[in-house]
Amino acid sequence: MRVGAWLTQASRKLKGVGIDSAHLDAELLISYVTGQDRATLLAHPELALDHVQQQYLKRLLDRRLRREPLAYIVEGKEFYGREFYVNRHVLIPRAETEAFISSLAKLPMEKDDVVIDIGTGSGCIAVTTALEFPKLRVVGWDIDEKALRIARKNALHLSAKVRYAKRDIRQPVKRPSAKFVLANLPYVDRLGRRSPETDFEPRIALFASNHGLALIEDLLDNHPLKHGGYLLLEADVSQHKSIIKEAKNKSFKYLSREGLILTFQLL
């Protein structure tokens, strides 16, 4: 089979199960298997696929047709221009989460200020913060040891200086030490609408009780921020009004919003 023929067939099948990115997904799958970049494959549809490649592509395509996320199939996802390793133990990095970095860049910072990334998952936020703001001391917290192993792997691969620790934010913090807290906690309501792909993502990283607000409320009570420090958190836009109200009751001043990211200062 030729590259062009496989792309046509695969795109048709993917579109048939409701995948809007059918053409792109097919291109990324064949690029992953052949080791050729997409531009080369599109420019040379006459290139032949050998038997091993065809069988491998069939297995991967079948997984995507079952709506398994492409990032898990190819074991990677780009975040802020860097490639991160991901698997089904961590949430897939989303483009909207990149706003943590631009929001943080607007805040006053000094050398050796401590940043704690809570719910670090793949480590994409912590690693990117460490690389973009090397004068900061970056720490990543997560309750799941499997996620922490992946975060450490990404930090090592991308040469980022990040310390990781297993922590449960429902437990009180004895000595607040952070100037900044970045928190992409589970905030999805179990009863809300979502894509079939999320069925493959770790439930511990997606869902929270109380309409998705429970863990954010825990964070407002048990944060590791020093007075005057800044809290940046991600939440659905429909939750922002409730979060801002609750944060005010916990001595946080609302500063700004960028996309899904809310910024507060602890008074």
mmCIF file of C-alpha atoms in Angstrom:
data_model
loop_
_atom_site.group_PDB
_atom_site.id
_atom_site.type_symbol
_atom_site.label_atom_id
_atom_site.label_comp_id
_atom_site.label_asym_id
_atom_site.label_seq_id
_atom_site.Cartn_x
_atom_site.Cartn_y
_atom_site.Cartn_z
ATOM 1 C CA MET A 1 0.000 0.000 0.000
ATOM 2 C CA ARG A 2 1.078 3.555 -0.772
ATOM 3 C CA VAL A 3 1.147 6.431 1.704
ATOM 4 C CA GLY A 4 -1.512 8.399 -0.153
ATOM 5 C CA ALA A 5 -3.932 5.465 -0.299
ATOM 6 C CA TRP A 6 -3.505 4.733 3.412
ATOM 7 C CA LEU A 7 -4.093 8.368 4.320
ATOM 8 C CA THR A 8 -7.285 8.486 2.269
ATOM 9 C CA GLN A 9 -8.681 5.291 3.804
ATOM 10 C CA ALA A 10 -7.673 6.159 7.355
ATOM 11 C CA SER A 11 -9.095 9.678 7.137
ATOM 12 C CA ARG A 12 -12.408 8.327 5.880
ATOM 13 C CA LYS A 13 -12.643 5.823 8.736
ATOM 14 C CA LEU A 14 -11.737 8.399 11.381
ATOM 15 C CA LYS A 15 -14.233 10.891 10.022
ATOM 16 C CA GLY A 16 -16.851 8.133 10.073
ATOM 17 C CA VAL A 17 -16.635 7.801 13.864
ATOM 18 C CA GLY A 18 -16.984 11.549 14.399
ATOM 19 C CA ILE A 19 -13.355 12.651 14.709
ATOM 20 C CA ASP A 20 -13.116 16.229 13.435
ATOM 21 C CA SER A 21 -9.316 16.087 13.136
ATOM 22 C CA ALA A 22 -9.450 12.954 10.956
ATOM 23 C CA HIS A 23 -6.949 14.089 8.307
ATOM 24 C CA LEU A 24 -4.464 15.456 10.832
ATOM 25 C CA ASP A 25 -4.714 12.356 13.017
ATOM 26 C CA ALA A 26 -4.066 10.086 10.056
ATOM 27 C CA GLU A 27 -1.017 12.146 9.080
ATOM 28 C CA LEU A 28 0.363 12.065 12.617
ATOM 29 C CA LEU A 29 -0.103 8.305 12.887
ATOM 30 C CA ILE A 30 1.701 7.536 9.642
ATOM 31 C CA SER A 31 4.441 10.015 10.511
ATOM 32 C CA TYR A 32 4.913 8.280 13.870
ATOM 33 C CA VAL A 33 5.152 4.824 12.297
ATOM 34 C CA THR A 34 7.355 5.701 9.340
ATOM 35 C CA GLY A 35 9.582 8.230 11.071
ATOM 36 C CA GLN A 36 9.010 10.672 8.205
ATOM 37 C CA ASP A 37 7.735 14.202 8.785
ATOM 38 C CA ARG A 38 4.264 15.080 7.559
ATOM 39 C CA ALA A 39 5.528 17.421 4.838
ATOM 40 C CA THR A 40 7.596 14.640 3.258
ATOM 41 C CA LEU A 41 4.714 12.170 3.358
ATOM 42 C CA LEU A 42 2.255 14.631 1.827
ATOM 43 C CA ALA A 43 4.743 15.545 -0.890
ATOM 44 C CA HIS A 44 5.358 11.875 -1.738
ATOM 45 C CA PRO A 45 2.057 9.966 -1.594
ATOM 46 C CA GLU A 46 3.633 7.308 -3.851
ATOM 47 C CA LEU A 47 5.960 6.081 -1.074
ATOM 48 C CA ALA A 48 5.327 2.418 -0.277
ATOM 49 C CA LEU A 49 4.489 1.041 3.184
ATOM 50 C CA ASP A 50 6.027 -2.327 3.982
ATOM 51 C CA HIS A 51 4.099 -5.154 5.650
ATOM 52 C CA VAL A 52 5.352 -4.394 9.156
ATOM 53 C CA GLN A 53 4.404 -0.733 8.855
ATOM 54 C CA GLN A 54 0.940 -1.607 7.552
ATOM 55 C CA GLN A 55 0.272 -3.987 10.436
ATOM 56 C CA TYR A 56 1.496 -1.456 12.986
ATOM 57 C CA LEU A 57 -0.631 1.270 11.432
ATOM 58 C CA LYS A 58 -3.677 -0.987 11.564
ATOM 59 C CA ARG A 59 -3.238 -1.544 15.299
ATOM 60 C CA LEU A 60 -2.784 2.152 16.002
ATOM 61 C CA LEU A 61 -5.659 3.192 13.770
ATOM 62 C CA ASP A 62 -7.967 0.694 15.502
ATOM 63 C CA ARG A 63 -7.100 2.298 18.826
ATOM 64 C CA ARG A 64 -7.913 5.772 17.524
ATOM 65 C CA LEU A 65 -11.180 4.513 16.017
ATOM 66 C CA ARG A 66 -12.153 3.427 19.536
ATOM 67 C CA ARG A 67 -11.577 7.104 20.445
ATOM 68 C CA GLU A 68 -8.395 6.565 22.415
ATOM 69 C CA PRO A 69 -6.610 9.948 22.413
ATOM 70 C CA LEU A 70 -3.893 10.310 19.813
ATOM 71 C CA ALA A 71 -1.454 11.545 22.470
ATOM 72 C CA TYR A 72 -1.617 8.197 24.274
ATOM 73 C CA ILE A 73 -1.173 6.271 21.035
ATOM 74 C CA VAL A 74 1.981 8.140 20.016
ATOM 75 C CA GLU A 75 3.030 8.679 23.657
ATOM 76 C CA GLY A 76 3.606 12.387 23.300
ATOM 77 C CA LYS A 77 2.000 15.809 23.330
ATOM 78 C CA GLU A 78 3.409 19.258 22.616
ATOM 79 C CA PHE A 79 3.123 21.910 25.315
ATOM 80 C CA TYR A 80 4.577 25.400 24.955
ATOM 81 C CA GLY A 81 6.712 24.265 22.030
ATOM 82 C CA ARG A 82 8.176 21.230 23.784
ATOM 83 C CA GLU A 83 7.327 17.543 23.442
ATOM 84 C CA PHE A 84 6.221 15.787 26.629
ATOM 85 C CA TYR A 85 5.919 12.063 27.207
ATOM 86 C CA VAL A 86 2.401 11.057 28.256
ATOM 87 C CA ASN A 87 0.511 7.850 28.902
ATOM 88 C CA ARG A 88 -2.781 6.888 30.503
ATOM 89 C CA HIS A 89 -1.511 7.691 33.990
ATOM 90 C CA VAL A 90 -1.571 11.454 33.311
ATOM 91 C CA LEU A 91 -3.923 14.017 31.869
ATOM 92 C CA ILE A 92 -3.077 15.075 28.318
ATOM 93 C CA PRO A 93 -1.704 18.649 28.244
ATOM 94 C CA ARG A 94 -4.151 21.125 26.723
ATOM 95 C CA ALA A 95 -3.316 24.249 24.734
ATOM 96 C CA GLU A 96 -5.435 26.436 27.035
ATOM 97 C CA THR A 97 -3.253 25.431 29.988
ATOM 98 C CA GLU A 98 -0.298 27.244 28.388
ATOM 99 C CA ALA A 99 -1.880 30.477 29.700
ATOM 100 C CA PHE A 100 -0.373 29.628 33.093
ATOM 101 C CA ILE A 101 3.005 30.653 31.692
ATOM 102 C CA SER A 102 1.904 33.968 30.209
ATOM 103 C CA SER A 103 -0.113 34.787 33.353
ATOM 104 C CA LEU A 104 2.869 34.045 35.584
ATOM 105 C CA ALA A 105 5.123 36.225 33.429
ATOM 106 C CA LYS A 106 3.028 39.284 34.347
ATOM 107 C CA LEU A 107 3.673 38.914 38.083
ATOM 108 C CA PRO A 108 6.614 40.343 40.083
ATOM 109 C CA MET A 109 9.241 37.718 40.783
ATOM 110 C CA GLU A 110 12.692 37.588 42.336
ATOM 111 C CA LYS A 111 15.533 35.104 42.260
ATOM 112 C CA ASP A 112 14.814 31.946 44.266
ATOM 113 C CA ASP A 113 11.102 32.629 44.662
ATOM 114 C CA VAL A 114 9.372 29.282 45.138
ATOM 115 C CA VAL A 115 6.748 28.059 42.669
ATOM 116 C CA ILE A 116 4.657 25.008 43.530
ATOM 117 C CA ASP A 117 2.766 23.289 40.722
ATOM 118 C CA ILE A 118 -0.068 21.413 42.448
ATOM 119 C CA GLY A 119 -1.511 18.439 40.584
ATOM 120 C CA THR A 120 1.554 18.360 38.363
ATOM 121 C CA GLY A 121 0.566 15.280 36.317
ATOM 122 C CA SER A 122 2.917 15.012 33.339
ATOM 123 C CA GLY A 123 4.926 17.908 34.744
ATOM 124 C CA CYS A 124 4.248 20.081 31.712
ATOM 125 C CA ILE A 125 3.516 23.211 33.785
ATOM 126 C CA ALA A 126 6.360 22.706 36.268
ATOM 127 C CA VAL A 127 8.940 21.843 33.604
ATOM 128 C CA THR A 128 7.917 24.739 31.379
ATOM 129 C CA THR A 129 8.019 27.132 34.327
ATOM 130 C CA ALA A 130 11.509 25.975 35.266
ATOM 131 C CA LEU A 131 12.768 26.416 31.708
ATOM 132 C CA GLU A 132 11.074 29.745 31.016
ATOM 133 C CA PHE A 133 11.893 31.287 34.430
ATOM 134 C CA PRO A 134 15.230 29.729 35.485
ATOM 135 C CA LYS A 135 15.665 32.087 38.432
ATOM 136 C CA LEU A 136 12.665 30.507 40.194
ATOM 137 C CA ARG A 137 12.745 27.373 42.355
ATOM 138 C CA VAL A 138 10.102 25.007 41.028
ATOM 139 C CA VAL A 139 8.394 22.182 42.901
ATOM 140 C CA GLY A 140 5.736 19.792 41.596
ATOM 141 C CA TRP A 141 3.156 18.096 43.831
ATOM 142 C CA ASP A 142 0.882 15.207 42.967
ATOM 143 C CA ILE A 143 -1.063 12.626 44.923
ATOM 144 C CA ASP A 144 -0.338 9.876 42.374
ATOM 145 C CA GLU A 145 3.095 8.229 42.343
ATOM 146 C CA LYS A 146 2.576 6.957 38.771
ATOM 147 C CA ALA A 147 2.077 10.523 37.580
ATOM 148 C CA LEU A 148 5.141 11.677 39.485
ATOM 149 C CA ARG A 149 7.295 9.089 37.709
ATOM 150 C CA ILE A 150 6.219 10.523 34.366
ATOM 151 C CA ALA A 151 6.801 14.095 35.560
ATOM 152 C CA ARG A 152 10.331 13.179 36.651
ATOM 153 C CA LYS A 153 10.960 11.522 33.289
ATOM 154 C CA ASN A 154 9.916 14.680 31.446
ATOM 155 C CA ALA A 155 12.032 16.910 33.660
ATOM 156 C CA LEU A 156 15.067 14.709 33.044
ATOM 157 C CA HIS A 157 14.480 14.514 29.297
ATOM 158 C CA LEU A 158 14.054 18.289 28.959
ATOM 159 C CA SER A 159 16.853 19.138 31.421
ATOM 160 C CA ALA A 160 14.561 21.059 33.753
ATOM 161 C CA LYS A 161 15.407 21.590 37.418
ATOM 162 C CA VAL A 162 12.236 20.589 39.253
ATOM 163 C CA ARG A 163 11.752 18.908 42.641
ATOM 164 C CA TYR A 164 8.774 16.600 42.927
ATOM 165 C CA ALA A 165 6.910 15.373 45.994
ATOM 166 C CA LYS A 166 3.878 13.241 46.719
ATOM 167 C CA ARG A 167 1.361 15.470 48.505
ATOM 168 C CA ASP A 168 -2.369 15.505 49.181
ATOM 169 C CA ILE A 169 -3.763 19.054 49.138
ATOM 170 C CA ARG A 170 -6.565 18.001 51.462
ATOM 171 C CA GLN A 171 -3.948 17.900 54.228
ATOM 172 C CA PRO A 172 -3.013 21.194 55.939
ATOM 173 C CA VAL A 173 0.333 22.793 55.118
ATOM 174 C CA LYS A 174 2.476 23.376 58.212
ATOM 175 C CA ARG A 175 4.911 25.979 56.853
ATOM 176 C CA PRO A 176 3.794 27.981 53.799
ATOM 177 C CA SER A 177 6.811 28.547 51.556
ATOM 178 C CA ALA A 178 5.573 29.486 48.071
ATOM 179 C CA LYS A 179 5.495 32.854 46.368
ATOM 180 C CA PHE A 180 3.466 31.294 43.550
ATOM 181 C CA VAL A 181 1.077 28.361 43.369
ATOM 182 C CA LEU A 182 0.010 27.046 39.963
ATOM 183 C CA ALA A 183 -2.900 24.622 40.206
ATOM 184 C CA ASN A 184 -4.517 22.675 37.391
ATOM 185 C CA LEU A 185 -6.649 20.498 39.650
ATOM 186 C CA PRO A 186 -9.477 18.160 38.631
ATOM 187 C CA TYR A 187 -12.501 20.386 38.007
ATOM 188 C CA VAL A 188 -14.786 18.409 35.701
ATOM 189 C CA ASP A 189 -18.311 17.679 36.924
ATOM 190 C CA ARG A 190 -19.016 13.964 36.481
ATOM 191 C CA LEU A 191 -22.484 14.789 35.172
ATOM 192 C CA GLY A 192 -21.285 17.302 32.579
ATOM 193 C CA ARG A 193 -20.886 16.751 28.846
ATOM 194 C CA ARG A 194 -17.458 15.656 27.626
ATOM 195 C CA SER A 195 -15.774 14.015 24.659
ATOM 196 C CA PRO A 196 -15.403 10.204 24.360
ATOM 197 C CA GLU A 197 -11.622 10.622 24.539
ATOM 198 C CA THR A 198 -11.814 11.619 28.223
ATOM 199 C CA ASP A 199 -12.941 8.073 29.077
ATOM 200 C CA PHE A 200 -9.303 7.056 28.561
ATOM 201 C CA GLU A 201 -7.835 9.720 30.840
ATOM 202 C CA PRO A 202 -7.245 9.088 34.567
ATOM 203 C CA ARG A 203 -10.410 9.862 36.513
ATOM 204 C CA ILE A 204 -8.333 11.099 39.448
ATOM 205 C CA ALA A 205 -6.995 13.887 37.208
ATOM 206 C CA LEU A 206 -10.364 14.900 35.742
ATOM 207 C CA PHE A 207 -13.240 14.752 38.176
ATOM 208 C CA ALA A 208 -14.121 16.464 41.436
ATOM 209 C CA SER A 209 -17.274 16.464 43.501
ATOM 210 C CA ASN A 210 -19.440 19.493 44.298
ATOM 211 C CA HIS A 211 -19.903 20.275 40.591
ATOM 212 C CA GLY A 212 -16.141 20.061 40.042
ATOM 213 C CA LEU A 213 -15.237 22.571 42.759
ATOM 214 C CA ALA A 214 -14.330 20.366 45.729
ATOM 215 C CA LEU A 215 -10.554 20.217 45.268
ATOM 216 C CA ILE A 216 -10.292 23.902 44.384
ATOM 217 C CA GLU A 217 -12.083 24.684 47.643
ATOM 218 C CA ASP A 218 -9.652 22.391 49.483
ATOM 219 C CA LEU A 219 -6.757 24.294 47.931
ATOM 220 C CA LEU A 220 -8.144 27.627 49.101
ATOM 221 C CA ASP A 221 -8.074 26.231 52.646
ATOM 222 C CA ASN A 222 -4.785 24.296 52.524
ATOM 223 C CA HIS A 223 -2.549 26.226 50.135
ATOM 224 C CA PRO A 224 1.219 26.596 50.715
ATOM 225 C CA LEU A 225 1.319 30.329 49.883
ATOM 226 C CA LYS A 226 3.068 32.965 51.949
ATOM 227 C CA HIS A 227 1.163 36.195 52.547
ATOM 228 C CA GLY A 228 1.333 38.371 49.470
ATOM 229 C CA GLY A 229 1.829 35.334 47.262
ATOM 230 C CA TYR A 230 -0.053 34.546 44.087
ATOM 231 C CA LEU A 231 -2.430 31.722 43.226
ATOM 232 C CA LEU A 232 -3.026 30.829 39.577
ATOM 233 C CA LEU A 233 -5.611 28.161 38.921
ATOM 234 C CA GLU A 234 -7.418 26.676 35.965
ATOM 235 C CA ALA A 235 -11.164 26.094 35.951
ATOM 236 C CA ASP A 236 -14.058 26.041 33.539
ATOM 237 C CA VAL A 237 -15.409 29.514 32.752
ATOM 238 C CA SER A 238 -18.799 28.514 34.185
ATOM 239 C CA GLN A 239 -17.082 27.972 37.568
ATOM 240 C CA HIS A 240 -15.175 31.250 37.701
ATOM 241 C CA LYS A 241 -17.835 33.340 39.428
ATOM 242 C CA SER A 242 -18.223 30.818 42.252
ATOM 243 C CA ILE A 243 -14.457 30.455 42.670
ATOM 244 C CA ILE A 244 -13.887 34.210 42.831
ATOM 245 C CA LYS A 245 -16.570 34.520 45.517
ATOM 246 C CA GLU A 246 -15.142 31.655 47.578
ATOM 247 C CA ALA A 247 -11.577 32.944 47.195
ATOM 248 C CA LYS A 248 -12.616 36.342 48.529
ATOM 249 C CA ASN A 249 -13.981 34.651 51.649
ATOM 250 C CA LYS A 250 -10.566 33.009 52.108
ATOM 251 C CA SER A 251 -8.612 36.310 52.005
ATOM 252 C CA PHE A 252 -7.698 36.151 48.310
ATOM 253 C CA LYS A 253 -7.924 39.208 46.085
ATOM 254 C CA TYR A 254 -8.996 38.491 42.511
ATOM 255 C CA LEU A 255 -6.570 40.070 40.048
ATOM 256 C CA SER A 256 -7.230 38.864 36.510
ATOM 257 C CA ARG A 257 -8.342 36.158 34.129
ATOM 258 C CA GLU A 258 -6.638 34.842 30.994
ATOM 259 C CA GLY A 259 -8.697 32.194 29.242
ATOM 260 C CA LEU A 260 -9.362 29.508 31.850
ATOM 261 C CA ILE A 261 -6.682 30.792 34.235
ATOM 262 C CA LEU A 262 -7.653 32.895 37.260
ATOM 263 C CA THR A 263 -5.012 34.872 39.189
ATOM 264 C CA PHE A 264 -5.399 35.810 42.859
ATOM 265 C CA GLN A 265 -3.189 37.382 45.530
ATOM 266 C CA LEU A 266 -3.260 36.269 49.156
ATOM 267 C CA LEU A 267 -3.810 39.291 51.351
#
